[in-house]
Tab-separated table of C-alpha atoms and ligand atoms in Angstrom:
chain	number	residue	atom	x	y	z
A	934	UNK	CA	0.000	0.000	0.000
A	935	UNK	CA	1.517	3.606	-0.921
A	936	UNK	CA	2.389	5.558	2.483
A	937	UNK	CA	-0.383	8.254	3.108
A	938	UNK	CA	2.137	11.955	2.858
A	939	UNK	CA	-0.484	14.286	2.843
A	940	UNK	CA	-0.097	14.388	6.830
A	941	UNK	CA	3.326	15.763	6.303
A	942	UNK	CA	2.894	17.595	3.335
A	943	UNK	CA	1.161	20.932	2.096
A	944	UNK	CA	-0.511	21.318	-2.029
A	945	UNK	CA	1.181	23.849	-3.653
A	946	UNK	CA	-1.036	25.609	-5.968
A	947	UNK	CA	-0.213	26.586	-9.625
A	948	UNK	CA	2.714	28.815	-10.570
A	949	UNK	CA	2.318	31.940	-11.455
A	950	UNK	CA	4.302	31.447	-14.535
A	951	UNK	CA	2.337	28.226	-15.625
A	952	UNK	CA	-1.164	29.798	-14.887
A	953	UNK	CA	0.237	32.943	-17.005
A	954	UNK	CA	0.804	30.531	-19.910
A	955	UNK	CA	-2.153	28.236	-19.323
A	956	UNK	CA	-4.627	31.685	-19.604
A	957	UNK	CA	-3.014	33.339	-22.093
A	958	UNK	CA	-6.434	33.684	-23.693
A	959	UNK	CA	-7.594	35.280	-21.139
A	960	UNK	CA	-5.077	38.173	-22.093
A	961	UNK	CA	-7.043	40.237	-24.147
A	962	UNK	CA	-4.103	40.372	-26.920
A	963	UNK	CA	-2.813	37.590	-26.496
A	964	UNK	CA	0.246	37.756	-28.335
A	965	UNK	CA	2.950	37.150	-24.894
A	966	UNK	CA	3.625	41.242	-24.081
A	967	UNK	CA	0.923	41.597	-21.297
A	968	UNK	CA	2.179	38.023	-20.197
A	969	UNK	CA	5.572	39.291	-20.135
A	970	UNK	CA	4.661	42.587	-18.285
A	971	UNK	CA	3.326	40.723	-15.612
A	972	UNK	CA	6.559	38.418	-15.090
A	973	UNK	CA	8.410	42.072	-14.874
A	974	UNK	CA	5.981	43.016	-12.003
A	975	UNK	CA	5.999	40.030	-10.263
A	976	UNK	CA	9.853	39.917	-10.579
A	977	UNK	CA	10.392	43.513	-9.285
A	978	UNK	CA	7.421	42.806	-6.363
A	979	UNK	CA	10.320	39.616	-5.236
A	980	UNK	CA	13.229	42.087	-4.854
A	981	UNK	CA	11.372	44.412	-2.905
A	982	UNK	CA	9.724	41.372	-1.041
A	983	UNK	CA	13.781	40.852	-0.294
A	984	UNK	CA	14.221	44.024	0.803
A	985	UNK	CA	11.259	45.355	3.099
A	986	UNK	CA	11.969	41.467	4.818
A	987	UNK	CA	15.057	42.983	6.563
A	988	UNK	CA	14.268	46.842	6.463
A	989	UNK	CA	15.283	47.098	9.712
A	990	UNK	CA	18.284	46.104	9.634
A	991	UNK	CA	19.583	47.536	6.558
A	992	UNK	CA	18.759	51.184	7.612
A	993	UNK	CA	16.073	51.249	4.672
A	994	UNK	CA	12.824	52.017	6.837
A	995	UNK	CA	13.207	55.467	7.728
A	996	UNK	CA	12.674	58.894	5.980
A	997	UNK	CA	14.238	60.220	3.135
A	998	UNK	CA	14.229	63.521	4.771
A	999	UNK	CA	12.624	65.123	1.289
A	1000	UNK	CA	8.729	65.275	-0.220
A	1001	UNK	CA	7.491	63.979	-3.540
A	1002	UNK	CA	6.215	65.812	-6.355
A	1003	UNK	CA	2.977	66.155	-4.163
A	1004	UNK	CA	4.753	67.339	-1.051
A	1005	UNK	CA	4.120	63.937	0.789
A	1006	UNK	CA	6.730	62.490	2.675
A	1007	UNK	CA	8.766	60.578	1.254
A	1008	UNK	CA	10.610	57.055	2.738
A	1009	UNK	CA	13.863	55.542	1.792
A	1010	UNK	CA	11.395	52.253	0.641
A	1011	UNK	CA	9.247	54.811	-1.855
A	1012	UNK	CA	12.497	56.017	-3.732
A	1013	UNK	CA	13.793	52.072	-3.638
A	1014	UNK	CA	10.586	50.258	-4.962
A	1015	UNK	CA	10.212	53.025	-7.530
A	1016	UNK	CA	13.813	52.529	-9.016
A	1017	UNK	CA	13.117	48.599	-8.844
A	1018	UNK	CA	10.132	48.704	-10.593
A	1019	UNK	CA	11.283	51.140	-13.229
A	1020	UNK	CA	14.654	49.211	-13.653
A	1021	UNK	CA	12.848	45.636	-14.344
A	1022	UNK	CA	10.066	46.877	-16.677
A	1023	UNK	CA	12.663	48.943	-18.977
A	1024	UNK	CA	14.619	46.049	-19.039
A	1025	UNK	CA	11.038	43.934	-19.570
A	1026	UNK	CA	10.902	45.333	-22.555
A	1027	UNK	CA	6.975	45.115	-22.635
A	1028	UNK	CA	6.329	49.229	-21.133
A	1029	UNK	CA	6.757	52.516	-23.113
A	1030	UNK	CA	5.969	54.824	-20.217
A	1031	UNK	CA	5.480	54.753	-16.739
A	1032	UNK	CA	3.927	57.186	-14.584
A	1033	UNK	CA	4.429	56.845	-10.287
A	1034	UNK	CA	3.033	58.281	-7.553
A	1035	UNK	CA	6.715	59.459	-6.902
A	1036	UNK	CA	7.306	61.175	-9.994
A	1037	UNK	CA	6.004	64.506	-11.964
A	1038	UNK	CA	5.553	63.355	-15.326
A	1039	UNK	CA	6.242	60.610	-17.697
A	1040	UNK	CA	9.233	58.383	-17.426
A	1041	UNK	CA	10.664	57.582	-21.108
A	1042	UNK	CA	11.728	53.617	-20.941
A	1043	UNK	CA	13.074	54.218	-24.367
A	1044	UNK	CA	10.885	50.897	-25.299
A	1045	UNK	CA	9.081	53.075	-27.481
A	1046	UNK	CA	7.804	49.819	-29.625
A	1047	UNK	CA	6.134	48.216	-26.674
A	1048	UNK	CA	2.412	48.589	-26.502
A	1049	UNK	CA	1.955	49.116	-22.743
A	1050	UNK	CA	1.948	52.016	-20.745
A	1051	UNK	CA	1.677	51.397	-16.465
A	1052	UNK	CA	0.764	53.624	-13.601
A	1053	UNK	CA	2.345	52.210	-10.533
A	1054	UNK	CA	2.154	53.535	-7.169
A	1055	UNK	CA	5.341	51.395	-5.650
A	1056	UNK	CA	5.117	51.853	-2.029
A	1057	UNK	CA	1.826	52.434	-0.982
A	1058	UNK	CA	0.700	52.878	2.866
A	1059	UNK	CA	4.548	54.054	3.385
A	1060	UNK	CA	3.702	55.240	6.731
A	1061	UNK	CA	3.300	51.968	7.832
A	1062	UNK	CA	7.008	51.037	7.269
A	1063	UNK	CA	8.559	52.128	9.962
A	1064	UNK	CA	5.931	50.438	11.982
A	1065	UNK	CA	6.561	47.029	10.503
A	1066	UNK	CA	2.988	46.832	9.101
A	1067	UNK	CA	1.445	45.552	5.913
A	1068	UNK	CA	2.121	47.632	2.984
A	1069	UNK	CA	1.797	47.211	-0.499
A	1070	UNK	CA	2.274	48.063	-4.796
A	1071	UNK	CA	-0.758	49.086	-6.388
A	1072	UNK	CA	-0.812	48.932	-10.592
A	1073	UNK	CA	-2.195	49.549	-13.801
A	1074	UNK	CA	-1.600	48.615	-17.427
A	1075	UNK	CA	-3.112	50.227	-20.311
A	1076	UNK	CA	-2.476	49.716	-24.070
A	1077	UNK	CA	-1.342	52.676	-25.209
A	1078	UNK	CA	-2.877	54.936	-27.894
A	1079	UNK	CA	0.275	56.619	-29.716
A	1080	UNK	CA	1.556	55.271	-32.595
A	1081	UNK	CA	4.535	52.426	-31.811
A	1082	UNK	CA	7.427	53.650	-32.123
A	1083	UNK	CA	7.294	56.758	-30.582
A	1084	UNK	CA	7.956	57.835	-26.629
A	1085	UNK	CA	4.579	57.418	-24.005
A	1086	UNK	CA	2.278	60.886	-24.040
A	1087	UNK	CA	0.024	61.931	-21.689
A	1088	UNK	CA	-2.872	60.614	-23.463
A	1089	UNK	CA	-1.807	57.357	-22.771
A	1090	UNK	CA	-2.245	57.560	-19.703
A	1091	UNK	CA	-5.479	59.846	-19.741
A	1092	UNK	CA	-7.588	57.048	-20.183
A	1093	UNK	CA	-11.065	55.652	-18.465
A	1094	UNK	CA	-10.173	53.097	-15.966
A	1095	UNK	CA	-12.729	50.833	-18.300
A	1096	UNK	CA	-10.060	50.894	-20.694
A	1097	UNK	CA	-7.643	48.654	-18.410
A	1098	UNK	CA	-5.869	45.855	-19.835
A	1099	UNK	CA	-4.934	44.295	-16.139
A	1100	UNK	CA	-4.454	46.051	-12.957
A	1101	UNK	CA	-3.600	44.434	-9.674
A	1102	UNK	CA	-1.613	44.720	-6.115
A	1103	UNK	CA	0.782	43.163	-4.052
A	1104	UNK	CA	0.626	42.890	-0.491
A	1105	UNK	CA	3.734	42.587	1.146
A	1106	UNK	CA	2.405	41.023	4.501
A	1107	UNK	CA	3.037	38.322	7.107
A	1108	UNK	CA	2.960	36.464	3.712
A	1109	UNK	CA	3.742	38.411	0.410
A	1110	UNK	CA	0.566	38.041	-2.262
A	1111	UNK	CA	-0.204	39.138	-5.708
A	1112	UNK	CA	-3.598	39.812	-6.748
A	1113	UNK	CA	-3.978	40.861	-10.525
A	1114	UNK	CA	-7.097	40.801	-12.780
A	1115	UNK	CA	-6.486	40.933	-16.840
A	1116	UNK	CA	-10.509	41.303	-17.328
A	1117	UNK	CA	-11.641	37.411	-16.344
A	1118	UNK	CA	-11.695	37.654	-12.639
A	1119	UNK	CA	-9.846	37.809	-9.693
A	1120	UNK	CA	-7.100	35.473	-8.883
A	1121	UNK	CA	-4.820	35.710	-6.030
A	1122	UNK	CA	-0.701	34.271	-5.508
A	1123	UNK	CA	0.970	33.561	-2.456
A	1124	UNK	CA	4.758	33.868	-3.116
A	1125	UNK	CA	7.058	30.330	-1.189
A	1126	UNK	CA	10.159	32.311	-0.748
A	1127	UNK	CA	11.831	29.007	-0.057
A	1128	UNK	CA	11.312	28.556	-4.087
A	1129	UNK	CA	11.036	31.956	-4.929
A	1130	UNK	CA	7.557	31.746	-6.951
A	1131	UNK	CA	4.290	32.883	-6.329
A	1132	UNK	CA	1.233	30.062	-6.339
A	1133	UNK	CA	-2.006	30.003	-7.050
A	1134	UNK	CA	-4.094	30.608	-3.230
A	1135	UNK	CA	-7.026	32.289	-3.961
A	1136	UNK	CA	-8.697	31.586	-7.160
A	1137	UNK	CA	-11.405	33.547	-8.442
A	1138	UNK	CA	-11.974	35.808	-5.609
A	1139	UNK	CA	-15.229	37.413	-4.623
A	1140	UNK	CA	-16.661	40.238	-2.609
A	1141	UNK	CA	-19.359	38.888	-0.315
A	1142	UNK	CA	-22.391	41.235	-1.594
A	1143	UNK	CA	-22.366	42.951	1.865
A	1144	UNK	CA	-20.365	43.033	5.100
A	1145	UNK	CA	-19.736	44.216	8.492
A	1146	UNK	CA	-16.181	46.310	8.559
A	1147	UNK	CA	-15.369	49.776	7.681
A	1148	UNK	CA	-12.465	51.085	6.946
A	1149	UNK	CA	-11.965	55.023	6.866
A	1150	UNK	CA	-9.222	57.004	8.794
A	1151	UNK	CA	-12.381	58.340	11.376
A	1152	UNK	CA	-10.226	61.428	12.940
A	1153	UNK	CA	-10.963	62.940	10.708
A	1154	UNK	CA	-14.969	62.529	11.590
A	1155	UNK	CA	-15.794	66.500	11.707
A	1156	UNK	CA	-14.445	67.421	8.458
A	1157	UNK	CA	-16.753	64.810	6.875
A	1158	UNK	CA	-20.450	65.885	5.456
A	1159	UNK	CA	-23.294	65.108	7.545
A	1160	UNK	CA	-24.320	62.405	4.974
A	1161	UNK	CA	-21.394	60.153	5.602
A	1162	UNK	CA	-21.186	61.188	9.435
A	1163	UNK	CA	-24.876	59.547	9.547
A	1164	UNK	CA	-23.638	56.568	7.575
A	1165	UNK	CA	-20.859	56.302	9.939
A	1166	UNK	CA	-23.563	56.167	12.882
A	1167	UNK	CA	-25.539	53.631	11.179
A	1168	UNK	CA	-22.472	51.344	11.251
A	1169	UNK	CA	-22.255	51.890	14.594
A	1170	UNK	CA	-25.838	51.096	16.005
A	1171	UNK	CA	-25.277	47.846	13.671
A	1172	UNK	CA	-21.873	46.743	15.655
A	1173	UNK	CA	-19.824	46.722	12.592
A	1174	UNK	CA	-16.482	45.981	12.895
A	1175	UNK	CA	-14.237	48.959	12.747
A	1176	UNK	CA	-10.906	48.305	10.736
A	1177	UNK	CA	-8.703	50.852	9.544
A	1178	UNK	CA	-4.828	49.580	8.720
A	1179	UNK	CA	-4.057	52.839	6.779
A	1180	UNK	CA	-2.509	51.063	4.081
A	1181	UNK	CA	-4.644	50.940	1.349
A	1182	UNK	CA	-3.642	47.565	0.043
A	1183	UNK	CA	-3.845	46.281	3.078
A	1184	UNK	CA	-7.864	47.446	3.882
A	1185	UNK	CA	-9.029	46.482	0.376
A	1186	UNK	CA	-7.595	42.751	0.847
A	1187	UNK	CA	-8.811	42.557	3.954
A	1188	UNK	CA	-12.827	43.857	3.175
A	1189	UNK	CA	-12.425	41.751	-0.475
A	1190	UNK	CA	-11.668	38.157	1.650
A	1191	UNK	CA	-14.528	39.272	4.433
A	1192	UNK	CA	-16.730	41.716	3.157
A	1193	UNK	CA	-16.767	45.577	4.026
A	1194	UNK	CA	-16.673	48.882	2.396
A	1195	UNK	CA	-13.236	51.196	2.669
A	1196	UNK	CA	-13.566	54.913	2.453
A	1197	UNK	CA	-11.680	57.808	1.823
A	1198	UNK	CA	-14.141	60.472	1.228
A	1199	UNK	CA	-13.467	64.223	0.270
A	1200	UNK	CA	-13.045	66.630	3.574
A	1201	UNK	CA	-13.413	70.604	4.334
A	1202	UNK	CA	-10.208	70.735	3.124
A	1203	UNK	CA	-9.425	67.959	0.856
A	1204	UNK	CA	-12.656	68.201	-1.440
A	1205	UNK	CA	-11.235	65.509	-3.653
A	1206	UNK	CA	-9.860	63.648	-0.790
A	1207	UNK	CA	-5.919	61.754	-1.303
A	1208	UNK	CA	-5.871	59.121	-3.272
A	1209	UNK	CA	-4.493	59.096	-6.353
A	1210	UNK	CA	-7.255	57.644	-9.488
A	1211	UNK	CA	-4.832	57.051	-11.918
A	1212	UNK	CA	-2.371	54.442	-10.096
A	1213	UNK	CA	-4.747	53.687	-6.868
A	1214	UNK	CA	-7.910	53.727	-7.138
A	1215	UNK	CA	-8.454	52.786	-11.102
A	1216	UNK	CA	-6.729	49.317	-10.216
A	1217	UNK	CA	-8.376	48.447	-7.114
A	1218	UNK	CA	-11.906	49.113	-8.749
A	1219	UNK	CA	-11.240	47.380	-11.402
A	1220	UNK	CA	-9.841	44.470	-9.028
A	1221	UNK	CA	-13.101	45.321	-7.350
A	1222	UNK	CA	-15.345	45.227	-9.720
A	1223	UNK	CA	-13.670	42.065	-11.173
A	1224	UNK	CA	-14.756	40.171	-7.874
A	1225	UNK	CA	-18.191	41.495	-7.725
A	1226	UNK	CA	-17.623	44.318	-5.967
A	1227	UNK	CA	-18.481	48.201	-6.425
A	1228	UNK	CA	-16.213	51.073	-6.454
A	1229	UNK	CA	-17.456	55.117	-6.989
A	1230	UNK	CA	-16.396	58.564	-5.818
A	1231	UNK	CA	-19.563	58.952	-4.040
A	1232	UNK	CA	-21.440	59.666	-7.329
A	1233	UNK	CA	-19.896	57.772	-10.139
A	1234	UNK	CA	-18.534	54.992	-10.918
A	1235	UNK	CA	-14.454	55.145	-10.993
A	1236	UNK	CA	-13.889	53.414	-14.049
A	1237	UNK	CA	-15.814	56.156	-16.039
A	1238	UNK	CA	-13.841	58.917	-14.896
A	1239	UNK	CA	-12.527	60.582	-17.286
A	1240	UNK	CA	-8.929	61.628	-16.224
A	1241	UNK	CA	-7.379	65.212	-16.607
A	1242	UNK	CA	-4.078	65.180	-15.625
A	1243	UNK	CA	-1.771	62.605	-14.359
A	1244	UNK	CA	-1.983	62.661	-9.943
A	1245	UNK	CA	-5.440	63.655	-10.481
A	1246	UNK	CA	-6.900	62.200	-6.831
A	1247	UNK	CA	-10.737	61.147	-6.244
A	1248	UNK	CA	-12.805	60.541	-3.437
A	1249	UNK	CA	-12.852	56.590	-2.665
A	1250	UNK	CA	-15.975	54.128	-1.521
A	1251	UNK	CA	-15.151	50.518	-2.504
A	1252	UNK	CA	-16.167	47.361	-1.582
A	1253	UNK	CA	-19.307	44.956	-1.342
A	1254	UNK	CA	-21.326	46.247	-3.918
A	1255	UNK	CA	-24.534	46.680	-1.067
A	1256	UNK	CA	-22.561	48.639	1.063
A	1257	UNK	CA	-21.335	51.071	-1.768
A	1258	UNK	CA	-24.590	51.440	-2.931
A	1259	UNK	CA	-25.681	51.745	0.539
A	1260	UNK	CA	-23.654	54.839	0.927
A	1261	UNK	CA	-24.354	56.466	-2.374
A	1262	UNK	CA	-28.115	56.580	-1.691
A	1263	UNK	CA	-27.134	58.043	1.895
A	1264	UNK	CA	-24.871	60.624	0.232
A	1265	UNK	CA	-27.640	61.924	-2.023
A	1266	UNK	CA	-30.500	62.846	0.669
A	1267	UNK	CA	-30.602	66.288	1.836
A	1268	UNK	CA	-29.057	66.819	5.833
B	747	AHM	P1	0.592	56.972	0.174
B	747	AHM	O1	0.402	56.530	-1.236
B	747	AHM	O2	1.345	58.263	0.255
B	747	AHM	O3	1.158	55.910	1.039
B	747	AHM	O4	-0.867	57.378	0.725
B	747	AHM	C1	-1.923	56.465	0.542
B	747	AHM	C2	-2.304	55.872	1.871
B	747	AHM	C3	-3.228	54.705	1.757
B	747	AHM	O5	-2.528	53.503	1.697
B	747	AHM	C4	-4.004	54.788	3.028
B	747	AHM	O6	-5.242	54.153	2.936
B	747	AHM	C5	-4.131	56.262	3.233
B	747	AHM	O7	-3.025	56.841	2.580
B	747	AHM	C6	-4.061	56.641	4.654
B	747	AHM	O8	-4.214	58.021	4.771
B	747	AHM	P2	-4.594	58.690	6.165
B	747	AHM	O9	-3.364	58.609	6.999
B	747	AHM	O10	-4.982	60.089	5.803
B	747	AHM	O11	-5.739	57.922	6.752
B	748	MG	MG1	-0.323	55.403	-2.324
C-alpha cells in the first residue's frame, strides 16, 4: 500500500508562470507582451519582497528627509521600490511609459515599440514602514494609444479606468501576495520564498455582496459631510467591525476576503480627498469590480472617470457592492 504523505505535506497551488501561460487567452491580446509585463511586475514585487523582509536592519525604513512631487513624505522604501520597478520593466521590454506616484511626469523607458503604458504607485501605505505593518504596490496597465514607435504621451495615460488591460496589487504582509485581474476575474498568488515563486491561493476571488467592517481614517470625523457622518452612525448602532490599517492595500484585501466597504471620502479641506485615481484607485476598482464588488467617488462609478491630468486624486468608496450602494443613496439625501 503507498504511504499516506499528505499528513506531512502541504498542495502547492499553480505557478504563477504556468497559470500565465495556461490563460493566455484570457489576455485580451494575447500575443505574450501583457504576459511578459506581468513576469516584470511580479519579478520587481520579489526584490522588494527581499528588501522590506530585513528593512530594519539595513537602515532602509526610515525617511528620506525630502517630499514627492505632491509634497508627501517621502521614505527611503518609496524612492527604492520606484527605481526597482522602473529598472525591471525597462529592461522587460513590454512598457513605453510609466507614470508613479513618486514622480512629476512621464518616465521615457526608451521601449518606445512596446504597446503598454503602467501607472504604478510602488510603495503604498509608506507610513506603515517604519511600523513594521502591511504595505503594499498598487498597478495599472493600459495599451497605449500613440503610434509604436514613438515615446509614451500623456494621453496614454489619460484614459477611463474601463479601458484597463490588467491592474492588480501586491501585499507585502506576514505572507507576500499578488492579486492581478487581466478582465476574467480575480485570482490571487501567495509567493514560497523558499522557491522563490508565487502560487495560485485564492482563485477567483469574490466580494461577499455585503459586510460588516469599515475602513476610513475616522479622525478625521468632523471634516466629513453630515451624509457620511450619519452613515458612519448607522455602522455603529449595527456593531460593525471597525478596521482601519491605513494602508490601502492592506484594507481592500482585507474587506475583499470578508466583506466591508473602505472609504476615503473628500473633507473641508481635501474636497477631492488623497488618493491618487490614476495608479490607486483605477486598479483596485477594477480588481473590485472584477470580484463582484463596487467602487465610486460617491457619485460615479471610478472606471468612467474621465482623467485630466496625471496625480489627479478622487474621493474613494469601494467594496461589497450593497454597502457602496448603501452609501451612495445616503450621500444623495438632503441633511
Ligand atoms: P501613500 O500613497 O502616500 O502611502 O498614501 C496612501 C495611503 C493609503 O494607503 C491609506 O489608505 C491612506 O493613505 C491613509 O491616509 P490617512 O493617513 O490620511 O488615513
Ligand atoms: Mg499610495
Amino acid at each position: 500500500m503507498a504511504a499516506d504523505i499528505s499528513k506531512f505535506t502541504y498542495f502547492l497551488g499553480t505557478a504563477l508562470d504556468r497559470f500565465i501561460s495556461e490563460n493566455q487567452k484570457q489576455f485580451t491580446y494575447a500575443s505574450g507582451e501583457l504576459s511578459q509585463l506581468l513576469r516584470d511586475i511580479s519579478l520587481a514585487s520579489k526584490i522588494i519582497n527581499r528588501e522590506i523582509s530585513k528593512a530594519g536592519l539595513t537602515g532602509i525604513a526610515g525617511s528620506m528627509g525630502e517630499d514627492n512631487i505632491q509634497g508627501e513624505h517621502q521614505k527611503m522604501l518609496d524612492v527604492i521600490s520606484e527605481f526597482r520597478f522602473i529598472a525591471t520593466l525597462r529592461r522587460g521590454r513590454q512598457t513605453c511609459g510609466i507614470i508613479s506616484e513618486e514622480q512629476a511626469g512621464i518616465i521615457d523607458t526608451g521601449n518606445h515599440n512596446a504597446k503598454y503604458v503602467v501607472a504604478i504607485d510602488p510603495m503604498d501605505g509608506s507610513s506603515n514602514i517604519d511600523v513594521n505593518v502591511s504595505i503594499g504596490t498598487i498597478f495599472s496597465i493600459y495599451r497605449r494609444i500613440s503610434p509604436l514607435g514613438t515615446p509614451a504621451t500623456e494621453q496614454d495615460f489619460l484614459q477611463v479606468g474601463a479601458n484597463l488591460v490588467a491592474a492588480g496589487y501586491i501585499l507585502y504582509g506576514p505572507s507576500n501576495m499578488l492579486v492581478f485581474s487581466t478582465g476574467f476575474g480575480v485570482n490571487g498568488f501567495t509567493y514560497d520564498p523558499t522557491l522563490g515563486e508565487y502560487f495560485l491561493s485564492h482563485p477567483n476571488m469574490k466580494f461577499a455582496s455585503k459586510g460588516e467592517i469599515y475602513s476610513i481614517n475616522e479622525g478625521s470625523y468632523h471634516s466629513f459631510s453630515p451624509q457620511l457622518q450619519y452613515y458612519l452612525e448607522l455602522c455603529k448602532k449595527r456593531k460593525y467591525s471597525a478596521r482601519y490599517i491605513g494602508s490601502l492595500v492592506a484594507d481592500f484585501h482585507r474587506n475583499l476576503l470578508k466583506g466591508g466597504i473602505y472609504i476615503y471620502p473628500s473633507t473641508k479641506s481635501h474636497p477631492n480627498g488623497k488618493l491618487r485615481l490614476l495608479y490607486e484607485c483605477n486598479a483596485l476598482a477594477f480588481i473590485a469590480e472584477q470580484a463582484g464588488g463596487k467602487a465610486t467617488d460617491g457619485k460615479k462609478r471610478i472606471l468612467d472617470i474621465q482623467p485630466y491630468e496625471l496625480h489627479q486624486r478622487t474621493p474613494f468608496f469601494v467594496g461589497s457592492a450593497e454597502m457602496v450602494d448603501e452609501v451612495m443613496e445616503i450621500l444623495e439625501r438632503k441633511m
